[in-house]
Short mmCIF file of N, CA, C and O in Angstrom, two decimals:
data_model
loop_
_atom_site.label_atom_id
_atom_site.label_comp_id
_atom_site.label_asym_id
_atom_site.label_seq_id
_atom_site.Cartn_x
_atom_site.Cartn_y
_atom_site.Cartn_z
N UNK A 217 89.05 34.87 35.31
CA UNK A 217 88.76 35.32 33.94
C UNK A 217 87.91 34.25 33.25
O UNK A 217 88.32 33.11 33.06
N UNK A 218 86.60 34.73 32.83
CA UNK A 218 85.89 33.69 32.30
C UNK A 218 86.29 33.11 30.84
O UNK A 218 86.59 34.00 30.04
N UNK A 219 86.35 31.81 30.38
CA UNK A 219 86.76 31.66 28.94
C UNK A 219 85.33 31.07 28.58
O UNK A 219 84.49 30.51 29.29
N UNK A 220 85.34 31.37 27.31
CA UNK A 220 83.99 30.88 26.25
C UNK A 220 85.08 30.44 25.08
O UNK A 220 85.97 30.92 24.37
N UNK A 221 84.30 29.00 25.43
CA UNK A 221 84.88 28.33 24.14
C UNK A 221 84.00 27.54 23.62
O UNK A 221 83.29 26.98 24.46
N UNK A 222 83.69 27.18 22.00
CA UNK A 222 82.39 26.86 21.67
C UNK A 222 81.22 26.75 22.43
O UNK A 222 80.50 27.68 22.08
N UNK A 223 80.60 26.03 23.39
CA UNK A 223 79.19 26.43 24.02
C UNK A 223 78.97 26.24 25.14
O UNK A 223 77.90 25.83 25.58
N UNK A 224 80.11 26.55 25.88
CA UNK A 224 80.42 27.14 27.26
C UNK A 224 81.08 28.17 27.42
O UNK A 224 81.86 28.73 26.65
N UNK A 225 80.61 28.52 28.96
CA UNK A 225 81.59 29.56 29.63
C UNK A 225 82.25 28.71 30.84
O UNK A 225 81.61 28.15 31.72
N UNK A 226 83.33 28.73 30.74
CA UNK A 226 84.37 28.00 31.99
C UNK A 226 84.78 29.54 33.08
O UNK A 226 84.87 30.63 32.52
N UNK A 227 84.97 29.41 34.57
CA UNK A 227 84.92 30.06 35.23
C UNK A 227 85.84 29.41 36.12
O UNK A 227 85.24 28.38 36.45
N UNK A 228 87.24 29.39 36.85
CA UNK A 228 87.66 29.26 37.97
C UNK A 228 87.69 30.20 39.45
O UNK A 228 88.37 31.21 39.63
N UNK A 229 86.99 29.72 40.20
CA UNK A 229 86.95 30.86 41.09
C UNK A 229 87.31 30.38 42.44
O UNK A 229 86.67 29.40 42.81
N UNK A 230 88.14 30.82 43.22
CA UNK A 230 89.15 30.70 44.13
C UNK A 230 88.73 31.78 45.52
O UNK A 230 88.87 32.99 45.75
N UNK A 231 88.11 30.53 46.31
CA UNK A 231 87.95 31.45 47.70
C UNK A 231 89.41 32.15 48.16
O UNK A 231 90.56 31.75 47.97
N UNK A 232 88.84 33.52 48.96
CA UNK A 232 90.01 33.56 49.47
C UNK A 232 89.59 34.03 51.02
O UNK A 232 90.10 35.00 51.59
N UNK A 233 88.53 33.11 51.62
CA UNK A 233 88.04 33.63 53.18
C UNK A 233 87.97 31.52 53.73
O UNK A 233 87.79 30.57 52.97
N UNK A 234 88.14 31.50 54.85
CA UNK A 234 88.50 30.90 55.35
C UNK A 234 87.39 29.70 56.11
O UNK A 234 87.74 28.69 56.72
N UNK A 235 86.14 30.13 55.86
CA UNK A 235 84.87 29.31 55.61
C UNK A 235 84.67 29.30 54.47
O UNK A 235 84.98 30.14 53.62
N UNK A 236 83.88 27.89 54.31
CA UNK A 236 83.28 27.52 52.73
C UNK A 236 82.21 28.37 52.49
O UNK A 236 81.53 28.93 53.34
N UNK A 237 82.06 28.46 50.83
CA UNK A 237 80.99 29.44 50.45
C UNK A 237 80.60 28.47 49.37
O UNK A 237 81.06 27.35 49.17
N UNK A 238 80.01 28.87 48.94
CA UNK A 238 78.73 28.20 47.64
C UNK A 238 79.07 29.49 46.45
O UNK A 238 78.97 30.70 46.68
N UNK A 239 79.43 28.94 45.31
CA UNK A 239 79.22 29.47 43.40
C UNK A 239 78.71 29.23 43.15
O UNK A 239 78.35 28.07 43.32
N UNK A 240 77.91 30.36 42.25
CA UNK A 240 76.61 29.57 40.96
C UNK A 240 77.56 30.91 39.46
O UNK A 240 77.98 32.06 39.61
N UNK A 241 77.56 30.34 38.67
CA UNK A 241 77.87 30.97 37.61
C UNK A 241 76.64 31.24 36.91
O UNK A 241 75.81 30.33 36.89
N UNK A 242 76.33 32.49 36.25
CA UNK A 242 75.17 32.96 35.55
C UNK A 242 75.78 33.61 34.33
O UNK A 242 76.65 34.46 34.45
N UNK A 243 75.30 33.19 33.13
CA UNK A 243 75.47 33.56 32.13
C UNK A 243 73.86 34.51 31.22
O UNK A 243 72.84 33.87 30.93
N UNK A 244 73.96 35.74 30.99
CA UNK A 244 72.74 36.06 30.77
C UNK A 244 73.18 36.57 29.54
O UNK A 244 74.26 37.15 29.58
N UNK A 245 72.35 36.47 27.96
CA UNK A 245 72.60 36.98 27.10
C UNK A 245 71.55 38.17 26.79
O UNK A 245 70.36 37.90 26.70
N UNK A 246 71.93 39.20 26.67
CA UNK A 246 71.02 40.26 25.71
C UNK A 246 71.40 40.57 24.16
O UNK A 246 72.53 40.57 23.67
N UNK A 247 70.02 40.86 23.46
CA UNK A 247 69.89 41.76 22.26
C UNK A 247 68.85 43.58 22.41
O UNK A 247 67.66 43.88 22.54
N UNK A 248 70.13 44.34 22.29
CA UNK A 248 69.37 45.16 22.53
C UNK A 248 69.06 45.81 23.92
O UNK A 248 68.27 46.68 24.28
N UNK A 249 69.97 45.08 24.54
CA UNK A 249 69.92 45.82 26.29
C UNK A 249 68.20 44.75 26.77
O UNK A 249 67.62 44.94 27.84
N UNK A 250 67.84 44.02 26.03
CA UNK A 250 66.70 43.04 26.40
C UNK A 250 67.34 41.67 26.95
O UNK A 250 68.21 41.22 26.21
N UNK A 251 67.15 41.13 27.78
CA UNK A 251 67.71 39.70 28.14
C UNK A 251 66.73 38.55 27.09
O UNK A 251 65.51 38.42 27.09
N UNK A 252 67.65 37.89 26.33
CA UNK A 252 66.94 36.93 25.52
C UNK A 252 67.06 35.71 25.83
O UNK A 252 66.34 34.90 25.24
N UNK A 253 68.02 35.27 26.84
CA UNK A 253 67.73 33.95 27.50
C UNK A 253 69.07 33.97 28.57
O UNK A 253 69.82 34.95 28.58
N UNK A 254 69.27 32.90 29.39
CA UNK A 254 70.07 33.06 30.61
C UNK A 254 70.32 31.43 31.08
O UNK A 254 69.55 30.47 31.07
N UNK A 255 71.41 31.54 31.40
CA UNK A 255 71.89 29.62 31.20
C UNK A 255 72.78 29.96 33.45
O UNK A 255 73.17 31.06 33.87
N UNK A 256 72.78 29.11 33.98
CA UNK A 256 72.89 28.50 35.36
C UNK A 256 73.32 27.50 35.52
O UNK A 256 72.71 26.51 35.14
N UNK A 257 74.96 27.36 36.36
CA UNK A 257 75.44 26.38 36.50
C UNK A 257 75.07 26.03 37.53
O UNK A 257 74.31 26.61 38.30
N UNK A 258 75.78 24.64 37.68
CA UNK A 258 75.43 23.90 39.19
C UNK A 258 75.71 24.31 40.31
O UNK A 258 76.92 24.21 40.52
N UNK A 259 75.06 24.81 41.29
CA UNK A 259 75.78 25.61 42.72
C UNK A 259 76.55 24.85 43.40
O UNK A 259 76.07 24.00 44.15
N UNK A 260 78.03 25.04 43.22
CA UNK A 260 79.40 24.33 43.69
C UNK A 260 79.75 24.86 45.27
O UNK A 260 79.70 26.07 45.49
N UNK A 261 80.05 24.09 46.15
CA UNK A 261 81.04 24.48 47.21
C UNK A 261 81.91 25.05 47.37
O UNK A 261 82.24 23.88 47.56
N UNK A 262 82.90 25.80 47.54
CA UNK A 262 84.10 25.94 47.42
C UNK A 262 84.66 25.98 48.88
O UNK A 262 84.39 26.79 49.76
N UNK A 263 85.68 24.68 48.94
CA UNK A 263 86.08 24.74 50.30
C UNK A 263 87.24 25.87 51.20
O UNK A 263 87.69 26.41 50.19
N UNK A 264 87.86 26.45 52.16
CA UNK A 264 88.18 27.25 52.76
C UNK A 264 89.72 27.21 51.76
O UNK A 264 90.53 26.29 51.82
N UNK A 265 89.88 28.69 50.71
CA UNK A 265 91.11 28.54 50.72
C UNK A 265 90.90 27.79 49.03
O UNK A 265 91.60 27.92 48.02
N UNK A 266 89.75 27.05 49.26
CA UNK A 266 89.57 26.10 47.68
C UNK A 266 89.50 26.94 46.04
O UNK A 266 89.03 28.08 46.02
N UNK A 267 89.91 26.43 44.97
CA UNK A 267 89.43 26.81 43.90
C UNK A 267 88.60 25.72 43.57
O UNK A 267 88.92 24.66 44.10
N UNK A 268 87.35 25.72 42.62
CA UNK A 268 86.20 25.06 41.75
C UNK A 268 86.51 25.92 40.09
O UNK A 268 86.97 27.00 39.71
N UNK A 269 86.05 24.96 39.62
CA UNK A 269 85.79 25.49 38.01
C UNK A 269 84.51 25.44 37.83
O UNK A 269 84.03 24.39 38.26
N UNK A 270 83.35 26.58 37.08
CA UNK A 270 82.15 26.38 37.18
C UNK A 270 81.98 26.55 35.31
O UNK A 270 82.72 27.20 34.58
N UNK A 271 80.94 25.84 34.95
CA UNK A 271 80.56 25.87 33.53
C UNK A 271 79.16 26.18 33.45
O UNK A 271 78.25 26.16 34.28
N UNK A 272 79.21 26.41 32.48
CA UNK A 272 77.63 27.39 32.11
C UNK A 272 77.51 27.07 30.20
O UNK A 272 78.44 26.71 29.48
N UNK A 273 76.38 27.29 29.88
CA UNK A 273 76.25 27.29 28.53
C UNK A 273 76.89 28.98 28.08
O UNK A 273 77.06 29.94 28.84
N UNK A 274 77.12 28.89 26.77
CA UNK A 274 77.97 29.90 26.11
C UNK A 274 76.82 31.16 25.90
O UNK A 274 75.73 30.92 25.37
N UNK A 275 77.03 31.97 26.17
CA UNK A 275 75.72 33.36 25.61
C UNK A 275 75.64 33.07 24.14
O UNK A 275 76.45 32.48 23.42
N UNK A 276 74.37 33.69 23.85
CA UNK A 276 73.88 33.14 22.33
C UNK A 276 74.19 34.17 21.89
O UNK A 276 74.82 33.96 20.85
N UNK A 277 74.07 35.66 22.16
CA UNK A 277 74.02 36.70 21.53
C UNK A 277 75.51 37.48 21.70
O UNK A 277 76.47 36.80 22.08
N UNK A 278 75.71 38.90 21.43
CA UNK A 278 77.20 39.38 21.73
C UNK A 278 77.31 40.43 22.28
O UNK A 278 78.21 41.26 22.35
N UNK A 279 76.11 40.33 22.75
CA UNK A 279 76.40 41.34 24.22
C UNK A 279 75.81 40.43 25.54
O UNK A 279 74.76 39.81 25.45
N UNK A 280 76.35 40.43 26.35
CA UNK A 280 76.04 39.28 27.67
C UNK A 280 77.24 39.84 29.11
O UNK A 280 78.18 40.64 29.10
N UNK A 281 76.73 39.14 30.03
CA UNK A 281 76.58 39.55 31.13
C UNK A 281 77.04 38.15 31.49
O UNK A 281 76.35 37.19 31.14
N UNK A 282 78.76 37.88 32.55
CA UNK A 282 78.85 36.69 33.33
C UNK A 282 79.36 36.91 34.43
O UNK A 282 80.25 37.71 34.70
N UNK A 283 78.53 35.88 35.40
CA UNK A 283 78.11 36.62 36.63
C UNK A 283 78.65 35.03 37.62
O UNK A 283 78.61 33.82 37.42
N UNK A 284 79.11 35.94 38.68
CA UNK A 284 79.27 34.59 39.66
C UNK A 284 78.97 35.08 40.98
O UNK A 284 79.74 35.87 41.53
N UNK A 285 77.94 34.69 41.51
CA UNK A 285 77.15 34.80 42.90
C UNK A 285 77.70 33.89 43.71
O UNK A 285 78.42 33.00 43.26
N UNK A 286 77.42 34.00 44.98
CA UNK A 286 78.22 33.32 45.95
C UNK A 286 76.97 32.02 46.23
O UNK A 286 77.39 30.98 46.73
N UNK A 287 75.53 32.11 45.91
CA UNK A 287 74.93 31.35 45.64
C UNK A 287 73.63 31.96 45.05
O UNK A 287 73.45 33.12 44.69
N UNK A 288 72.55 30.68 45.02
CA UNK A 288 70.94 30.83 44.63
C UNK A 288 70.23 32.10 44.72
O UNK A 288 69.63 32.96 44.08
N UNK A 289 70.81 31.58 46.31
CA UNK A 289 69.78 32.22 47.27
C UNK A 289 70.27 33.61 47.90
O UNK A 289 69.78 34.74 47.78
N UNK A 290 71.14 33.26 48.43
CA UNK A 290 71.31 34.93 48.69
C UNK A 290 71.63 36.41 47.21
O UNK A 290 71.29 37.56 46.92
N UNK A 291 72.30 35.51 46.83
CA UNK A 291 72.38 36.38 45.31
C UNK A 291 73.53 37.58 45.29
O UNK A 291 73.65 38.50 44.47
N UNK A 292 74.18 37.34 46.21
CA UNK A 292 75.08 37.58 46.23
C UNK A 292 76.30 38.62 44.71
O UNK A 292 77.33 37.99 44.95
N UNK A 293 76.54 39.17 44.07
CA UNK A 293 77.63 39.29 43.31
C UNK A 293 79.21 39.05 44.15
O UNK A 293 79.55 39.71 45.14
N UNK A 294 80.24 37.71 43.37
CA UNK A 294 81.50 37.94 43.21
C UNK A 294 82.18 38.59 41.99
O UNK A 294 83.12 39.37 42.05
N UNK A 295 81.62 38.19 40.96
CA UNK A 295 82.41 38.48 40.23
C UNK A 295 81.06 39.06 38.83
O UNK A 295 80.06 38.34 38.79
N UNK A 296 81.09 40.00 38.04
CA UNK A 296 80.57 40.41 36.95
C UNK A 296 81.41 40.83 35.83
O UNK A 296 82.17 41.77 36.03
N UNK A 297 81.40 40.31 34.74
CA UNK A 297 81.72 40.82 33.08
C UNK A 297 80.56 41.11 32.32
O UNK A 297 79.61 40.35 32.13
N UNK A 298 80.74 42.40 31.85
CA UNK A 298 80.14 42.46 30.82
C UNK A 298 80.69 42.84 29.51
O UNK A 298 81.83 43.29 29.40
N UNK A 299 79.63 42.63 28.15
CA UNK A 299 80.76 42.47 26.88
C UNK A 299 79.03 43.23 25.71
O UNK A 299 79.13 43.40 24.49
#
């Protein structure tokens, strides 16, 4: 469950497969169903079995989109909220 508290989004996310995988948390804000800017945390490890906490800047606007990919590059979706 993602929390936003003043100008972050905090994210714990907890493998549950038995090789390591890679998180990136994506925070994308829209006005208007338009994306007006989009904040990217650091792409974390998560070891077999591991939880990581990932942080991101807070959405500016109040409708937004938080997103946790398994990484960069493949692009993966784990996890999506939208609000």
């Amino acid at each position: 469950e993602p929390n936003v508290a003043g100008d972050k989004v905090t994210v714990n996310i907890t493998s549950s497969v038995l090789e390591k995988r890679n998180a990136v948390l994506i925070v994308a804000s829209y006005e208007k169903g338009v994306m007006k800017n989009i904040s990217v945390s650091e792409e974390t490890e998560i070891g077999a079995n591991g939880t990581v906490t990932l942080e991101a800047k807070a959405p500016t606007t109040n409708e937004y989109k938080i997103m946790v990919w398994d990484s960069v590059n493949s692009m993966m979706p784990l996890n999506t909220q939208k609000k």
